[in-house]
PDB file of C-alpha atoms in Angstrom:
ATOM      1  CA  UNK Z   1     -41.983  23.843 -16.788  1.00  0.00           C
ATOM      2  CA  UNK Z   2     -39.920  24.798 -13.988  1.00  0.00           C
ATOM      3  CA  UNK Z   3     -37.239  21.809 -14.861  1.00  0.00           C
ATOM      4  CA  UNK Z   4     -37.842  22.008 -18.168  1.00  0.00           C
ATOM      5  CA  UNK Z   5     -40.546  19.648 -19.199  1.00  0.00           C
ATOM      6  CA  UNK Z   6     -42.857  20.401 -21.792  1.00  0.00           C
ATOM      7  CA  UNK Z   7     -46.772  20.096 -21.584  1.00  0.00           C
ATOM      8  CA  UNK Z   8     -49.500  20.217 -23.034  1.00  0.00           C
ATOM      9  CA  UNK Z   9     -53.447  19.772 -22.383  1.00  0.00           C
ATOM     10  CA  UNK Z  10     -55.609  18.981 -25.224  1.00  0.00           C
ATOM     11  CA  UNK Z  11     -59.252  19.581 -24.883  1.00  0.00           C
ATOM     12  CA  UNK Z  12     -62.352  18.963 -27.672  1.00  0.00           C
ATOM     13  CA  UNK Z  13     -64.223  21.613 -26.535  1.00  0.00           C
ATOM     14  CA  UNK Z  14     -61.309  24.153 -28.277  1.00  0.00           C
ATOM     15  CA  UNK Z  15     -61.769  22.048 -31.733  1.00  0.00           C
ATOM     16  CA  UNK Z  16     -63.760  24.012 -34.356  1.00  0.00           C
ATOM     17  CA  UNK Z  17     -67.689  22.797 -34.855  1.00  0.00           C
ATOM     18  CA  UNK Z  18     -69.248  22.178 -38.372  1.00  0.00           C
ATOM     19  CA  UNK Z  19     -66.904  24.330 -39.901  1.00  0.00           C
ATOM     20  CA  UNK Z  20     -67.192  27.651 -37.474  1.00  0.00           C
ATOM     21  CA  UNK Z  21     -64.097  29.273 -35.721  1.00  0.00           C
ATOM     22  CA  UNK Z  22     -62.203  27.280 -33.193  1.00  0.00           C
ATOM     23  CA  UNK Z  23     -63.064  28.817 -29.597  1.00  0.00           C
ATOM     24  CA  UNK Z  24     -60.918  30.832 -27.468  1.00  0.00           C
ATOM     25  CA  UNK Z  25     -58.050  29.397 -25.282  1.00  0.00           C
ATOM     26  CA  UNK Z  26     -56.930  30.014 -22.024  1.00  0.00           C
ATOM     27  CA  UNK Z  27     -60.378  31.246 -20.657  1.00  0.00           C
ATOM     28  CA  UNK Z  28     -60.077  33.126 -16.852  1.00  0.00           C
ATOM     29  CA  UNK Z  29     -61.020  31.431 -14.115  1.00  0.00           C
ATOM     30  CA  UNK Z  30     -63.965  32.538 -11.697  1.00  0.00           C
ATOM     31  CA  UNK Z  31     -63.767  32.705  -8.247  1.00  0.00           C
ATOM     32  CA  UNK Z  32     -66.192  29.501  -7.168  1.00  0.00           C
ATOM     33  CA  UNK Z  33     -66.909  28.346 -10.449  1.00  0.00           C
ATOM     34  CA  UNK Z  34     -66.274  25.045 -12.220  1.00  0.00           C
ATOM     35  CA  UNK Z  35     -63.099  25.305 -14.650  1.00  0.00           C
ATOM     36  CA  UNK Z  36     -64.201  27.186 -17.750  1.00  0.00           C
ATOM     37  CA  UNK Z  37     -63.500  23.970 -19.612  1.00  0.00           C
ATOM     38  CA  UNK Z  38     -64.789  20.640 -18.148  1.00  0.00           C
ATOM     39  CA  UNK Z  39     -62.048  18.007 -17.016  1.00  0.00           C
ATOM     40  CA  UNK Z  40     -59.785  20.830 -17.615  1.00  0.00           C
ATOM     41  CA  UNK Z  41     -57.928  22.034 -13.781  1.00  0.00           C
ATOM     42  CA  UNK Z  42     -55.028  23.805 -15.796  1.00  0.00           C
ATOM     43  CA  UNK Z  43     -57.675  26.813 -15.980  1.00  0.00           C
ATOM     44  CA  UNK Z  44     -58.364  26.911 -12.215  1.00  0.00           C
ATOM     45  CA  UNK Z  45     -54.712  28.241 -11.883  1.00  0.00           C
ATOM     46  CA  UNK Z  46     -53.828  32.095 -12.680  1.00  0.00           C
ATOM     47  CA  UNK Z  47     -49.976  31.331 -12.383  1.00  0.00           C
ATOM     48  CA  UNK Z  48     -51.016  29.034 -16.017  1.00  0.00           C
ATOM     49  CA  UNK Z  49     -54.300  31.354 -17.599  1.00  0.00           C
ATOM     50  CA  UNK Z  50     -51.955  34.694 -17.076  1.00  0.00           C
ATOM     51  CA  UNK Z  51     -48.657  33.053 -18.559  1.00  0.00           C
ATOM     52  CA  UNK Z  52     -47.851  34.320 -22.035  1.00  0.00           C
ATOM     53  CA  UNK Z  53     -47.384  30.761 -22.708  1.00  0.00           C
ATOM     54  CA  UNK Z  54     -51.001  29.405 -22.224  1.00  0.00           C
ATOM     55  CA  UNK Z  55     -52.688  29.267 -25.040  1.00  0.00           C
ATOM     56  CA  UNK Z  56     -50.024  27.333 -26.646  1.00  0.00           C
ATOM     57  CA  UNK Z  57     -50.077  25.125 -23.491  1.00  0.00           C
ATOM     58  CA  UNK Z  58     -53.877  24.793 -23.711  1.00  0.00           C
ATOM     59  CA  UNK Z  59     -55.024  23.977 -27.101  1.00  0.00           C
ATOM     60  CA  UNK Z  60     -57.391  21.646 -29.592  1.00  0.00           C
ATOM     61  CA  UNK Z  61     -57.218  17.810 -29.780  1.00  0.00           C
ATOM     62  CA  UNK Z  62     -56.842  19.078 -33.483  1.00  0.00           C
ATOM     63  CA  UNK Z  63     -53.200  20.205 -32.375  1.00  0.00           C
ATOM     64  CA  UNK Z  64     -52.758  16.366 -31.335  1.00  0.00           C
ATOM     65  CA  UNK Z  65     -51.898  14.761 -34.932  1.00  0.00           C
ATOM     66  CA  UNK Z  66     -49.259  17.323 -35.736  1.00  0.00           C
ATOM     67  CA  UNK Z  67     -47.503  17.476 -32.243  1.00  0.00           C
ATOM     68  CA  UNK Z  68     -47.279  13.020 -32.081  1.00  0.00           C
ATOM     69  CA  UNK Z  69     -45.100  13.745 -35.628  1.00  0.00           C
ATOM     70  CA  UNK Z  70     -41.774  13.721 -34.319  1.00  0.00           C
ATOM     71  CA  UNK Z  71     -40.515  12.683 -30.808  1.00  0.00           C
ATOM     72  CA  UNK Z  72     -38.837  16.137 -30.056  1.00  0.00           C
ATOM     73  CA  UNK Z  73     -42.436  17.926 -30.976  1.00  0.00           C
ATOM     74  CA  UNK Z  74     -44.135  15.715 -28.581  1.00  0.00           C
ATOM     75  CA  UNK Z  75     -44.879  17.088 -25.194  1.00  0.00           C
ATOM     76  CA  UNK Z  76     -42.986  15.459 -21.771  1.00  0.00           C
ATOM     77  CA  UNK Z  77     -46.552  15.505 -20.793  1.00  0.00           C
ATOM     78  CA  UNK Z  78     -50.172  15.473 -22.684  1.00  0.00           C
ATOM     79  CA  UNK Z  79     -53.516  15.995 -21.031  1.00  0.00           C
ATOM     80  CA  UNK Z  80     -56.456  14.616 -23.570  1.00  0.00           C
ATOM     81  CA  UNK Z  81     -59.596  15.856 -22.562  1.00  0.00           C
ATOM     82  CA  UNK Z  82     -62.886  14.543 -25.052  1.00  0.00           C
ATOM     83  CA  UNK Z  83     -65.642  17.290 -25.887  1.00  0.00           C
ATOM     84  CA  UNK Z  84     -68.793  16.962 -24.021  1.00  0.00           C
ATOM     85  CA  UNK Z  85     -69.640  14.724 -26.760  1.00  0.00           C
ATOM     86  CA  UNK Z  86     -67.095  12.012 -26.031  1.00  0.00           C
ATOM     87  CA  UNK Z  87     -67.247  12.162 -22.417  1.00  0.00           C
ATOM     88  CA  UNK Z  88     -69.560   9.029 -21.753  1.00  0.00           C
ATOM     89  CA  UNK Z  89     -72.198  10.806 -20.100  1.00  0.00           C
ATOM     90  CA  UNK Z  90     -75.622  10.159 -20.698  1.00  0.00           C
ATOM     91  CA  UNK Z  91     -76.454  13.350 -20.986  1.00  0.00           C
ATOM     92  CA  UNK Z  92     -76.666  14.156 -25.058  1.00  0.00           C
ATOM     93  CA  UNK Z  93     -73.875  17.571 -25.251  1.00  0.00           C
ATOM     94  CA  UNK Z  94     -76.597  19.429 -27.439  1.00  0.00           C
ATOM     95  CA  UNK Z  95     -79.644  18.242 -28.850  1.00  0.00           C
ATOM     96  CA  UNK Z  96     -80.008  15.478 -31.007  1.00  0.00           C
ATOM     97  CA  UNK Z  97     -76.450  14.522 -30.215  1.00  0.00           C
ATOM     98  CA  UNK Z  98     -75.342  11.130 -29.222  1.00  0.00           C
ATOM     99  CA  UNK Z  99     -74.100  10.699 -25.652  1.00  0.00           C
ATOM    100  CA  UNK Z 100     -72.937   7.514 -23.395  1.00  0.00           C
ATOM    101  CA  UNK Z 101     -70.365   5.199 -24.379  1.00  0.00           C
ATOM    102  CA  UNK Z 102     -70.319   4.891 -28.187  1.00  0.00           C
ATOM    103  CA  UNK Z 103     -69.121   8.666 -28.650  1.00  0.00           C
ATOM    104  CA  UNK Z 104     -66.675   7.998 -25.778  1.00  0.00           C
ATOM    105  CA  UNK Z 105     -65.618   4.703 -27.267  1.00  0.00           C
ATOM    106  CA  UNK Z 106     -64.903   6.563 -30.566  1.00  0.00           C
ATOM    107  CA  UNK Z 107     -62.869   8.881 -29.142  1.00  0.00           C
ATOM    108  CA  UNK Z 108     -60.538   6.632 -27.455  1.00  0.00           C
ATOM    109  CA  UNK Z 109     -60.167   5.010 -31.201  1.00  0.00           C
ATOM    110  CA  UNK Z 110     -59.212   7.942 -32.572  1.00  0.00           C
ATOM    111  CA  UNK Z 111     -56.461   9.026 -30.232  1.00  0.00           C
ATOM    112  CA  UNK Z 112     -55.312   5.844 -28.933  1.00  0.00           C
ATOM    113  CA  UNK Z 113     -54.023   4.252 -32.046  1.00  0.00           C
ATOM    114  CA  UNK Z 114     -52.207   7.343 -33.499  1.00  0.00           C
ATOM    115  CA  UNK Z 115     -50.094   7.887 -29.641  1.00  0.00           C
ATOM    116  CA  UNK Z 116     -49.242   4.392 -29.699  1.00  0.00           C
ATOM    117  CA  UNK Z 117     -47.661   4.624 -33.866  1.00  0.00           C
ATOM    118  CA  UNK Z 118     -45.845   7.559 -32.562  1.00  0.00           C
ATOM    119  CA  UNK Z 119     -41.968   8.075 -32.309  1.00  0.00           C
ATOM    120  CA  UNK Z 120     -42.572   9.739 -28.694  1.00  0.00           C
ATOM    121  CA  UNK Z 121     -44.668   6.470 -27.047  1.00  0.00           C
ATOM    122  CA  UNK Z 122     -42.362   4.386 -28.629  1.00  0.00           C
ATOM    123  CA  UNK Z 123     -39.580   5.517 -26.845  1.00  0.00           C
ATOM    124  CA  UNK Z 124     -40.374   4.614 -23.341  1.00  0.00           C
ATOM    125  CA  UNK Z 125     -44.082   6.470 -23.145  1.00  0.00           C
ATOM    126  CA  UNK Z 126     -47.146   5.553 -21.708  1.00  0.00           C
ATOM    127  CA  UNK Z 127     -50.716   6.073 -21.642  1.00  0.00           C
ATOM    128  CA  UNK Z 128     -53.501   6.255 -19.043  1.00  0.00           C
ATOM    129  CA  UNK Z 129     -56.562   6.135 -19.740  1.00  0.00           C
ATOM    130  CA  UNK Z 130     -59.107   6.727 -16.832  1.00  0.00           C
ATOM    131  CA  UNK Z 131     -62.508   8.355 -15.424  1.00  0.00           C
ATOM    132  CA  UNK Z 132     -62.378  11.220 -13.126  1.00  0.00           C
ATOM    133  CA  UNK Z 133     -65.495  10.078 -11.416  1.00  0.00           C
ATOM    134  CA  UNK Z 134     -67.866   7.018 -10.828  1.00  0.00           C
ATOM    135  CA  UNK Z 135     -71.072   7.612 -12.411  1.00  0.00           C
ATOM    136  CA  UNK Z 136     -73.681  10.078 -10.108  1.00  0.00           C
ATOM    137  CA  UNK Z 137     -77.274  10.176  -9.128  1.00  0.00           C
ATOM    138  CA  UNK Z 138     -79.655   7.704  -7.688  1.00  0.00           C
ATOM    139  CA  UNK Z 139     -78.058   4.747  -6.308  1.00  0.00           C
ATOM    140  CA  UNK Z 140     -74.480   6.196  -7.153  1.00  0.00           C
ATOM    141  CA  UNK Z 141     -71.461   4.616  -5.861  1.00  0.00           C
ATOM    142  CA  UNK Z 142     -70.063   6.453  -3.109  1.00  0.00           C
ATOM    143  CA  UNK Z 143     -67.554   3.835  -1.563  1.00  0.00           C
ATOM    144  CA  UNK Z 144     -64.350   5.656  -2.976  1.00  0.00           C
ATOM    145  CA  UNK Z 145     -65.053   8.863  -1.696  1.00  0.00           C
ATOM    146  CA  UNK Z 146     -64.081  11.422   0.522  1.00  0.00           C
ATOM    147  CA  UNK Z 147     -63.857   9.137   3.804  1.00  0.00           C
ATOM    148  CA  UNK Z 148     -60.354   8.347   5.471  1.00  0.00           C
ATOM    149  CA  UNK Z 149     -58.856  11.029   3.825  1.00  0.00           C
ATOM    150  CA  UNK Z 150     -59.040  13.970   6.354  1.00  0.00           C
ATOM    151  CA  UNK Z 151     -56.150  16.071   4.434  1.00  0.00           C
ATOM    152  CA  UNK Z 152     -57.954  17.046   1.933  1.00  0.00           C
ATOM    153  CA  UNK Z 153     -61.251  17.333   2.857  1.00  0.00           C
ATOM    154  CA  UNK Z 154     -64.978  15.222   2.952  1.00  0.00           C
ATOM    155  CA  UNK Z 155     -68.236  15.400   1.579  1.00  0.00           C
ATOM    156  CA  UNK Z 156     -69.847  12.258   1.920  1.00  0.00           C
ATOM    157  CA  UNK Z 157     -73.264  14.458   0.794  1.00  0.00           C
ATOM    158  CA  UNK Z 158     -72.268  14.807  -2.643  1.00  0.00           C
ATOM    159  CA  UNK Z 159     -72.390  12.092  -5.387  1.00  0.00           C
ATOM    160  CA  UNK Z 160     -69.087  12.554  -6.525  1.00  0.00           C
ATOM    161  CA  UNK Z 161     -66.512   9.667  -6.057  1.00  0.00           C
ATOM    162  CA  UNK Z 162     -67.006   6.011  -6.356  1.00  0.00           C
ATOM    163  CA  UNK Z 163     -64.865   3.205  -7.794  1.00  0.00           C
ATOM    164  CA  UNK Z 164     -63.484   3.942 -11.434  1.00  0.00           C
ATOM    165  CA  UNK Z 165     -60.733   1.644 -13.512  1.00  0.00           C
ATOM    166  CA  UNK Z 166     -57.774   2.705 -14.996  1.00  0.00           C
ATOM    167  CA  UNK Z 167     -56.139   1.499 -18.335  1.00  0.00           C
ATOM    168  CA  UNK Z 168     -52.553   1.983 -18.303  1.00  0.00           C
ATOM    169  CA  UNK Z 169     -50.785   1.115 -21.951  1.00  0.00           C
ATOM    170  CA  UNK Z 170     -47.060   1.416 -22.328  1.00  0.00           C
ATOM    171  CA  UNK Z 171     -44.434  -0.560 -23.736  1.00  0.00           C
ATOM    172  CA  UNK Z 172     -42.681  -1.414 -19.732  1.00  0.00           C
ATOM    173  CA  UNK Z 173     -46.238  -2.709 -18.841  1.00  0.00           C
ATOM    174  CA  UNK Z 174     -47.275  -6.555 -19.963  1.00  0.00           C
ATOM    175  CA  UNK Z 175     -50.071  -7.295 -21.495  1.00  0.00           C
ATOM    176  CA  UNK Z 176     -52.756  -8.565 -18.764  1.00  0.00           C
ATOM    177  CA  UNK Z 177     -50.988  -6.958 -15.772  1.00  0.00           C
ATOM    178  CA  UNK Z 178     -53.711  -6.476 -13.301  1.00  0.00           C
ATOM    179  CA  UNK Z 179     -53.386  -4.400  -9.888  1.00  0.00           C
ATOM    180  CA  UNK Z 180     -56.338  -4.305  -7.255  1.00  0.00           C
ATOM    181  CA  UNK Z 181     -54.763  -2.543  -4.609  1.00  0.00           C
ATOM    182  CA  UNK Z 182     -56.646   0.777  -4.406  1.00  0.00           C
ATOM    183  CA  UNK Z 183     -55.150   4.022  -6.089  1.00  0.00           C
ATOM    184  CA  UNK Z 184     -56.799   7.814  -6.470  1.00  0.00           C
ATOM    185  CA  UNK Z 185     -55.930  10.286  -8.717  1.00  0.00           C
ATOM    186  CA  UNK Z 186     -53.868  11.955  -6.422  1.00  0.00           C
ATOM    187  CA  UNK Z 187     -51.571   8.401  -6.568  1.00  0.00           C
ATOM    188  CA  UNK Z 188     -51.552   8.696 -10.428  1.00  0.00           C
ATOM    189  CA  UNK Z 189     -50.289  12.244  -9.948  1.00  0.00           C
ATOM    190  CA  UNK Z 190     -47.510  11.367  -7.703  1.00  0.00           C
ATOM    191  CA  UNK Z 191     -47.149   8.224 -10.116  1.00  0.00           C
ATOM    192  CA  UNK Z 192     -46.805  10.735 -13.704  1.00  0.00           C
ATOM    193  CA  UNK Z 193     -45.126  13.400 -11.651  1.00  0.00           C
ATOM    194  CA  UNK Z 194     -41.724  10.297 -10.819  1.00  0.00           C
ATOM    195  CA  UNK Z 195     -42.184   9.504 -13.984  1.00  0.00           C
ATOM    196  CA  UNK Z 196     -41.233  13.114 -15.508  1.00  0.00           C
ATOM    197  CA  UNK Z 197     -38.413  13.164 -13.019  1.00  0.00           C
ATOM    198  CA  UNK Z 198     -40.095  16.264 -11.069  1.00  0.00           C
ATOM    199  CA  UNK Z 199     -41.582  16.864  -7.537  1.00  0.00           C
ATOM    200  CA  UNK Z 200     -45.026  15.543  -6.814  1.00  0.00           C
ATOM    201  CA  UNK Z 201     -47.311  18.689  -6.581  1.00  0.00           C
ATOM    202  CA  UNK Z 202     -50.054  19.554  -3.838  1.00  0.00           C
ATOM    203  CA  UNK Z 203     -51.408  16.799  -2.206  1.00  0.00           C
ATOM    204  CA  UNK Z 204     -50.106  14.421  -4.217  1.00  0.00           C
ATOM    205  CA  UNK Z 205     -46.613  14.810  -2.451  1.00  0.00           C
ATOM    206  CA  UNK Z 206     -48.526  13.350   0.763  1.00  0.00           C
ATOM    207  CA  UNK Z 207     -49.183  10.068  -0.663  1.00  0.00           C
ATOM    208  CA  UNK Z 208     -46.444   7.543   0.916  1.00  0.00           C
TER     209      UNK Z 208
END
C-alpha cells in the first residue's frame, strides 16, 4: 500500500449463508490465538485490523465478480480464501455438510474460470493456486517441515508441514512447465512480492 499497490483478500467465511446477513469484517486479533478467519494472516496484523481501510481490504468472495469487471477495479494483488466448506478438509464445516475434495474442487471452478476471462489476468496476471499445509494426523507427512530452517523457527512435534504442489496459471507460463526444485511459501512470497515491484516482507526477504 505503501508504493501504491492495491489489495485485496477475499475470504468465504465473510459471504452471507442461506440468505442471513453477511458477517463482520476486519475481526481483532487475540493475543495467541489462530487468525479470527482461517487461512486469513492479514488479521494477525493491527497495523491492517486498525486501518480505516480494512474492511474494504478484507471482504467476501461475493466482492470477487464485481472487482474482476474492469482491469483498473481489479486489485495489484488478490488473496482467495474458500469457506470452511471448500477447504478440502475432511472434516464436514457443519453438520450434514460436504467436506474433502469435491467442495474444494467446486470452488476452484467457480473462481478460476471467471479470473482467467478477466481484463486484469489478461494483461500480464497470474494465478497460484496452492495448499498451505500437507494433510495432518496419523502417518502425516512431515518431510517439508520445520528442519534446516533455523531462522524462523522448528517444531518437528507438530503435524504441520509436509510436501504440497503448487498450480501456477498465467499467460508468461507454458502449458506443462514443470519445476521440482523445492520452494516454501516464504519463496512464493518473495516470488509475488518481485512481481508487484515491492520489497519482499519478513522472512521472505531472507530467501536468496
Amino acid at each position: 500500500a505503501a508504493q501504491g499497490k492495491s489489495w485485496r483478500a477475499y475470504a468465504g467465511a465473510l459471504d452471507a449463508v442461506d440468505g442471513g446477513p453477511a458477517p463482520a469484517t476486519c475481526p481483532k486479533p487475540v493475543a495467541g490465538a489462530a487468525f479470527p478467519l482461517p487461512r486469513m494472516p492479514f488479521l494477525a496484523f493491527h497495523t491492517i485490523v486498525d486501518d480505516a481501510s480494512c474492511a474494504d481490504r478484507i471482504v467476501g468472495l461475493d466482492r470477487l465478480a464485481s472487482d474482476l469487471k474492469s482491469a483498473k477495479g481489479a486489485p495489484a494483488f488478490s488473496y482467495l480464501v474458500p469457506s470452511d466448506c471448500e477447504s478440502g478438509s475432511d472434516t464436514p464445516c457443519r453438520d450434514g455438510a460436504p467436506a474433502g475434495l469435491g467442495p474444494a474442487d467446486g470452488f476452484l471452478k467457480r473462481v478460476v474460470a471467471p479470473i482467467q476471462a478477466s481484463p486484469a489476468y489478461k494483461d500480464g496476471g497470474a494465478i497460484v493456486i496452492l495448499a498451505d499445509q500437507a494433510p495432518g494426523g496419523d502417518g502425516a507427512d512431515r518431510s517439508s517441515c520445520c528442519t534446516g530452517r533455523s531462522w524462523y523457527g522448528s517444531d518437528p512435534g507438530t503435524d504441520g508441514g509436509g510436501r504440497t504442489g503448487a498450480l501456477v496459471l498465467s499467460p508468461f507460463v507454458k502449458g506443462g512447465t514443470t519445476v521440482d526444485d523445492p520452494a516454501d511459501h516464504y519463496d512464493l512470497l518473495k516470488t509475488v512480492a518481485q512481481g508487484l515491484g515491492v520489497n519482499p516482507p519478513g522472512y521472505a526477504a531472507r530467501k536468496q
